[in-house]
mmCIF file of C-alpha atoms in Angstrom:
data_model
loop_
_atom_site.group_PDB
_atom_site.id
_atom_site.type_symbol
_atom_site.label_atom_id
_atom_site.label_comp_id
_atom_site.label_asym_id
_atom_site.label_seq_id
_atom_site.Cartn_x
_atom_site.Cartn_y
_atom_site.Cartn_z
ATOM 1 C CA GLN A 1 -5.676 12.624 10.877
ATOM 2 C CA LYS A 2 -6.985 11.334 7.576
ATOM 3 C CA GLU A 3 -8.728 7.965 7.833
ATOM 4 C CA VAL A 4 -9.716 5.260 5.447
ATOM 5 C CA GLU A 5 -12.019 2.581 6.806
ATOM 6 C CA GLN A 6 -12.848 -0.864 5.520
ATOM 7 C CA ASN A 7 -14.657 -3.838 7.007
ATOM 8 C CA SER A 8 -11.973 -6.429 7.694
ATOM 9 C CA GLY A 9 -14.255 -9.332 6.752
ATOM 10 C CA PRO A 10 -13.939 -12.040 5.779
ATOM 11 C CA LEU A 11 -16.527 -11.507 3.101
ATOM 12 C CA SER A 12 -17.593 -14.871 1.725
ATOM 13 C CA VAL A 13 -19.338 -15.148 -1.633
ATOM 14 C CA PRO A 14 -20.108 -18.181 -3.790
ATOM 15 C CA GLU A 15 -18.318 -18.630 -7.080
ATOM 16 C CA GLY A 16 -20.037 -16.709 -9.864
ATOM 17 C CA ALA A 17 -21.646 -14.171 -7.537
ATOM 18 C CA ILE A 18 -20.968 -10.449 -7.287
ATOM 19 C CA ALA A 19 -18.606 -9.408 -4.499
ATOM 20 C CA SER A 20 -19.112 -5.901 -3.158
ATOM 21 C CA LEU A 21 -16.314 -4.274 -1.193
ATOM 22 C CA ASN A 22 -16.766 -0.912 0.484
ATOM 23 C CA CYS A 23 -14.484 1.828 1.740
ATOM 24 C CA THR A 24 -15.269 5.094 3.483
ATOM 25 C CA TYR A 25 -12.951 8.016 3.980
ATOM 26 C CA SER A 26 -13.027 10.998 6.279
ATOM 27 C CA ASP A 27 -11.357 13.753 4.236
ATOM 28 C CA ARG A 28 -13.833 15.513 1.946
ATOM 29 C CA GLY A 29 -10.896 16.889 -0.024
ATOM 30 C CA SER A 30 -9.803 13.449 -1.188
ATOM 31 C CA GLN A 31 -9.356 13.326 -4.928
ATOM 32 C CA SER A 32 -7.848 9.991 -5.965
ATOM 33 C CA PHE A 33 -8.945 6.519 -4.991
ATOM 34 C CA PHE A 34 -7.236 3.200 -5.537
ATOM 35 C CA TRP A 35 -8.004 -0.474 -5.066
ATOM 36 C CA TYR A 36 -5.186 -2.920 -4.514
ATOM 37 C CA ARG A 37 -5.371 -6.696 -4.284
ATOM 38 C CA GLN A 38 -3.034 -8.504 -1.940
ATOM 39 C CA TYR A 39 -2.703 -12.260 -1.959
ATOM 40 C CA SER A 40 -1.502 -13.891 1.230
ATOM 41 C CA GLY A 41 2.265 -13.498 1.546
ATOM 42 C CA LYS A 42 2.485 -11.228 -1.495
ATOM 43 C CA SER A 43 2.733 -7.498 -2.014
ATOM 44 C CA PRO A 44 -0.200 -5.281 -3.032
ATOM 45 C CA GLU A 45 -1.077 -5.099 -6.715
ATOM 46 C CA LEU A 46 -2.962 -2.159 -8.224
ATOM 47 C CA ILE A 47 -6.207 -3.245 -9.881
ATOM 48 C CA MET A 48 -8.276 -0.061 -10.236
ATOM 49 C CA PHE A 49 -8.137 3.662 -9.690
ATOM 50 C CA ILE A 50 -10.868 6.282 -9.962
ATOM 51 C CA TYR A 51 -10.796 10.047 -9.789
ATOM 52 C CA SER A 52 -14.319 11.153 -10.762
ATOM 53 C CA ASN A 53 -17.761 10.509 -9.346
ATOM 54 C CA GLY A 54 -19.543 7.589 -10.928
ATOM 55 C CA ASP A 55 -18.480 4.187 -12.152
ATOM 56 C CA LYS A 56 -15.354 2.933 -13.821
ATOM 57 C CA GLU A 57 -15.319 -0.529 -15.328
ATOM 58 C CA ASP A 58 -12.367 -2.754 -16.187
ATOM 59 C CA GLY A 59 -13.250 -6.298 -17.148
ATOM 60 C CA ARG A 60 -14.988 -7.972 -14.193
ATOM 61 C CA PHE A 61 -14.127 -5.075 -11.886
ATOM 62 C CA THR A 62 -16.156 -1.906 -11.359
ATOM 63 C CA ALA A 63 -15.092 0.917 -9.068
ATOM 64 C CA GLN A 64 -17.821 3.246 -7.837
ATOM 65 C CA LEU A 65 -17.152 6.644 -6.286
ATOM 66 C CA ASN A 66 -19.588 8.843 -4.390
ATOM 67 C CA LYS A 67 -17.780 11.904 -3.091
ATOM 68 C CA ALA A 68 -20.883 13.402 -1.475
ATOM 69 C CA SER A 69 -21.254 10.309 0.713
ATOM 70 C CA GLN A 70 -17.498 9.802 0.964
ATOM 71 C CA TYR A 71 -17.383 6.209 -0.071
ATOM 72 C CA VAL A 72 -15.798 4.191 -2.789
ATOM 73 C CA SER A 73 -16.670 0.621 -3.620
ATOM 74 C CA LEU A 74 -15.329 -2.206 -5.723
ATOM 75 C CA LEU A 75 -17.620 -4.710 -7.411
ATOM 76 C CA ILE A 76 -16.261 -7.983 -8.695
ATOM 77 C CA ARG A 77 -18.628 -9.738 -11.085
ATOM 78 C CA ASP A 78 -18.553 -13.500 -11.700
ATOM 79 C CA SER A 79 -16.287 -13.986 -8.674
ATOM 80 C CA GLN A 80 -13.694 -16.728 -9.019
ATOM 81 C CA PRO A 81 -11.767 -18.612 -6.325
ATOM 82 C CA SER A 82 -8.656 -16.861 -7.672
ATOM 83 C CA ASP A 83 -10.191 -13.566 -6.518
ATOM 84 C CA SER A 84 -9.793 -14.693 -2.911
ATOM 85 C CA ALA A 85 -7.433 -12.125 -1.424
ATOM 86 C CA THR A 86 -7.367 -9.014 0.737
ATOM 87 C CA TYR A 87 -8.526 -5.875 -1.027
ATOM 88 C CA LEU A 88 -6.964 -2.609 0.098
ATOM 89 C CA CYS A 89 -8.562 0.758 -0.452
ATOM 90 C CA ALA A 90 -6.191 3.731 -0.734
ATOM 91 C CA VAL A 91 -7.011 7.424 -0.813
ATOM 92 C CA LYS A 92 -5.041 10.508 -1.769
ATOM 93 C CA SER A 93 -6.133 13.821 -0.298
ATOM 94 C CA TYR A 94 -6.095 17.041 -2.275
ATOM 95 C CA GLY A 95 -2.974 19.042 -1.603
ATOM 96 C CA TYR A 96 -1.197 16.141 0.066
ATOM 97 C CA GLN A 97 1.039 13.764 -1.806
ATOM 98 C CA LYS A 98 0.588 10.951 0.687
ATOM 99 C CA VAL A 99 -1.705 8.050 -0.099
ATOM 100 C CA THR A 100 -3.396 6.488 2.957
ATOM 101 C CA PHE A 101 -4.341 2.824 2.971
ATOM 102 C CA GLY A 102 -7.204 1.149 4.738
ATOM 103 C CA THR A 103 -6.716 -2.086 6.654
ATOM 104 C CA GLY A 104 -8.211 -4.165 3.868
ATOM 105 C CA THR A 105 -11.156 -6.515 3.430
ATOM 106 C CA LYS A 106 -10.503 -10.221 3.116
ATOM 107 C CA LEU A 107 -12.575 -11.801 0.356
ATOM 108 C CA GLN A 108 -13.213 -15.531 0.187
ATOM 109 C CA VAL A 109 -14.815 -16.955 -2.943
ATOM 110 C CA ILE A 110 -16.295 -20.355 -2.207
ATOM 111 C CA PRO A 111 -16.239 -22.886 -5.102
ATOM 112 C CA GLU B 1 9.703 -3.169 -17.917
ATOM 113 C CA ALA B 2 11.370 -4.371 -14.728
ATOM 114 C CA GLY B 3 9.405 -3.985 -11.535
ATOM 115 C CA VAL B 4 10.431 -2.679 -8.148
ATOM 116 C CA ALA B 5 13.330 -4.664 -6.732
ATOM 117 C CA GLN B 6 13.948 -5.227 -3.042
ATOM 118 C CA SER B 7 16.510 -7.110 -1.035
ATOM 119 C CA PRO B 8 16.831 -9.072 1.065
ATOM 120 C CA ARG B 9 13.526 -10.953 0.893
ATOM 121 C CA TYR B 10 13.809 -12.283 4.414
ATOM 122 C CA LYS B 11 15.807 -11.250 7.452
ATOM 123 C CA ILE B 12 15.942 -12.575 10.991
ATOM 124 C CA ILE B 13 17.794 -10.541 13.602
ATOM 125 C CA GLU B 14 17.912 -10.259 17.361
ATOM 126 C CA LYS B 15 16.556 -7.218 19.140
ATOM 127 C CA ARG B 16 18.996 -4.334 19.440
ATOM 128 C CA GLN B 17 20.761 -5.387 16.239
ATOM 129 C CA SER B 18 20.715 -3.261 13.118
ATOM 130 C CA VAL B 19 19.357 -4.097 9.665
ATOM 131 C CA ALA B 20 19.212 -2.416 6.276
ATOM 132 C CA PHE B 21 16.863 -2.889 3.355
ATOM 133 C CA TRP B 22 17.471 -1.892 -0.234
ATOM 134 C CA CYS B 23 15.022 -0.831 -2.934
ATOM 135 C CA ASN B 24 15.396 -0.052 -6.616
ATOM 136 C CA PRO B 25 12.277 1.539 -8.137
ATOM 137 C CA ILE B 26 10.884 1.210 -11.613
ATOM 138 C CA SER B 27 13.081 3.105 -14.035
ATOM 139 C CA GLY B 28 11.984 6.718 -14.382
ATOM 140 C CA HIS B 29 9.739 6.721 -11.315
ATOM 141 C CA ALA B 30 10.444 9.867 -9.340
ATOM 142 C CA THR B 31 8.488 8.975 -6.213
ATOM 143 C CA LEU B 32 9.571 6.221 -3.847
ATOM 144 C CA TYR B 33 7.740 4.994 -0.765
ATOM 145 C CA TRP B 34 8.662 2.795 2.171
ATOM 146 C CA TYR B 35 5.800 1.108 4.000
ATOM 147 C CA GLN B 36 5.612 -1.090 7.061
ATOM 148 C CA GLN B 37 2.923 -3.745 6.989
ATOM 149 C CA ILE B 38 2.202 -5.658 10.156
ATOM 150 C CA LEU B 39 0.256 -8.911 9.744
ATOM 151 C CA GLY B 40 -3.449 -8.236 9.360
ATOM 152 C CA GLN B 41 -3.024 -4.508 8.821
ATOM 153 C CA GLY B 42 -2.806 -2.207 5.832
ATOM 154 C CA PRO B 43 0.501 -0.716 4.731
ATOM 155 C CA LYS B 44 1.647 2.192 6.882
ATOM 156 C CA LEU B 45 3.704 4.852 5.146
ATOM 157 C CA LEU B 46 7.084 5.375 6.777
ATOM 158 C CA ILE B 47 8.689 7.769 4.332
ATOM 159 C CA GLN B 48 8.049 9.159 0.871
ATOM 160 C CA PHE B 49 10.723 10.580 -1.434
ATOM 161 C CA GLN B 50 10.228 12.765 -4.489
ATOM 162 C CA ASN B 51 13.481 12.344 -6.411
ATOM 163 C CA ASN B 52 16.010 12.567 -3.556
ATOM 164 C CA GLY B 53 13.963 14.885 -1.334
ATOM 165 C CA VAL B 54 11.737 13.784 1.550
ATOM 166 C CA VAL B 55 8.040 14.578 1.025
ATOM 167 C CA ASP B 56 6.649 12.925 4.145
ATOM 168 C CA ASP B 57 8.330 11.160 7.048
ATOM 169 C CA SER B 58 5.790 11.980 9.724
ATOM 170 C CA GLN B 59 5.315 8.330 10.723
ATOM 171 C CA LEU B 60 8.958 7.336 10.631
ATOM 172 C CA PRO B 61 10.304 6.539 14.145
ATOM 173 C CA LYS B 62 13.315 8.729 13.691
ATOM 174 C CA ASP B 63 15.037 7.602 16.874
ATOM 175 C CA ARG B 64 15.673 4.208 15.280
ATOM 176 C CA PHE B 65 14.715 4.362 11.603
ATOM 177 C CA SER B 66 16.539 6.218 8.860
ATOM 178 C CA ALA B 67 16.233 6.270 5.107
ATOM 179 C CA GLU B 68 18.048 7.816 2.219
ATOM 180 C CA ARG B 69 17.684 8.040 -1.510
ATOM 181 C CA LEU B 70 20.932 9.200 -2.928
ATOM 182 C CA LYS B 71 20.937 10.370 -6.551
ATOM 183 C CA GLY B 72 17.161 10.016 -6.691
ATOM 184 C CA VAL B 73 17.172 6.380 -7.714
ATOM 185 C CA ASP B 74 17.591 3.507 -5.273
ATOM 186 C CA SER B 75 16.991 3.789 -1.561
ATOM 187 C CA THR B 76 17.955 2.187 1.720
ATOM 188 C CA LEU B 77 15.935 1.921 4.917
ATOM 189 C CA LYS B 78 17.802 1.206 8.146
ATOM 190 C CA ILE B 79 16.656 0.189 11.603
ATOM 191 C CA GLN B 80 19.062 0.608 14.502
ATOM 192 C CA PRO B 81 18.488 -0.752 17.096
ATOM 193 C CA ALA B 82 15.649 -3.098 16.210
ATOM 194 C CA LYS B 83 12.791 -3.854 18.595
ATOM 195 C CA LEU B 84 10.460 -6.848 18.704
ATOM 196 C CA GLU B 85 7.585 -4.675 17.423
ATOM 197 C CA ASP B 86 9.538 -3.944 14.229
ATOM 198 C CA SER B 87 8.731 -7.452 13.011
ATOM 199 C CA ALA B 88 6.774 -6.789 9.825
ATOM 200 C CA VAL B 89 6.992 -6.764 6.064
ATOM 201 C CA TYR B 90 8.745 -3.699 4.686
ATOM 202 C CA LEU B 91 7.382 -2.734 1.319
ATOM 203 C CA CYS B 92 8.928 -0.402 -1.192
ATOM 204 C CA ALA B 93 6.758 1.170 -3.890
ATOM 205 C CA SER B 94 7.283 3.684 -6.649
ATOM 206 C CA SER B 95 5.147 5.890 -8.831
ATOM 207 C CA SER B 96 5.828 8.186 -11.734
ATOM 208 C CA SER B 97 5.921 11.941 -11.281
ATOM 209 C CA GLY B 98 3.198 14.430 -12.007
ATOM 210 C CA THR B 99 -0.398 13.679 -11.122
ATOM 211 C CA SER B 100 -0.118 9.908 -11.193
ATOM 212 C CA TYR B 101 -0.217 8.331 -7.762
ATOM 213 C CA GLU B 102 -0.683 4.743 -8.822
ATOM 214 C CA GLN B 103 1.925 2.853 -6.856
ATOM 215 C CA TYR B 104 3.753 -0.285 -7.874
ATOM 216 C CA PHE B 105 5.090 -2.427 -5.070
ATOM 217 C CA GLY B 106 8.162 -4.553 -4.755
ATOM 218 C CA PRO B 107 8.021 -8.075 -3.267
ATOM 219 C CA GLY B 108 8.794 -6.806 0.235
ATOM 220 C CA THR B 109 11.238 -7.806 2.953
ATOM 221 C CA ARG B 110 9.911 -9.914 5.800
ATOM 222 C CA LEU B 111 11.723 -8.941 8.988
ATOM 223 C CA THR B 112 11.587 -11.061 12.113
ATOM 224 C CA VAL B 113 13.084 -9.629 15.282
ATOM 225 C CA THR B 114 13.674 -12.211 18.034
#
């Protein structure tokens, strides 16, 4: 059974700080990694995806992938109260078409 | 570009009744997913279609849940009979074909079984 694990939080950071969200996965063959943001009562929204080792930056968001250690992280710079949401990590394994979601980490940005 | 459409947005039924949800994916998206999301948990894949064929339905409770995607476009998910533990948000998502697995979600249907 493929697993994706996240700390459920809540992770509280002050406004303007860097929020660091982590995700580990069990299948070494995983090849695609996604971060979704889900506001309370809303559906998930794709914010980042990464396929290769290293960093990928998009505005205030940076996704980091380390396949050797089997973790993927999301950094949010200059955190804003509007970033307060649950962040879902999703992983696609090589050879499988299914994407498996973690349980999500709740982020609270304190003004 | 229109997003993923779902209906109804909310549904309240009694246990043992039946219910159906409808989803229309983004135009041109070959892959369609149905997820169940229980409060406080991540989305759980129920069934995945590639065009009108089933790719994965390993977590679909087939004794009560069924889904179809006729003509490879819109899809329906049915529960019959419903149980209390089916209370959840049912999310539909779609992605384009090929190597892209970025999924785009609809607004979801919140089901309450009493």
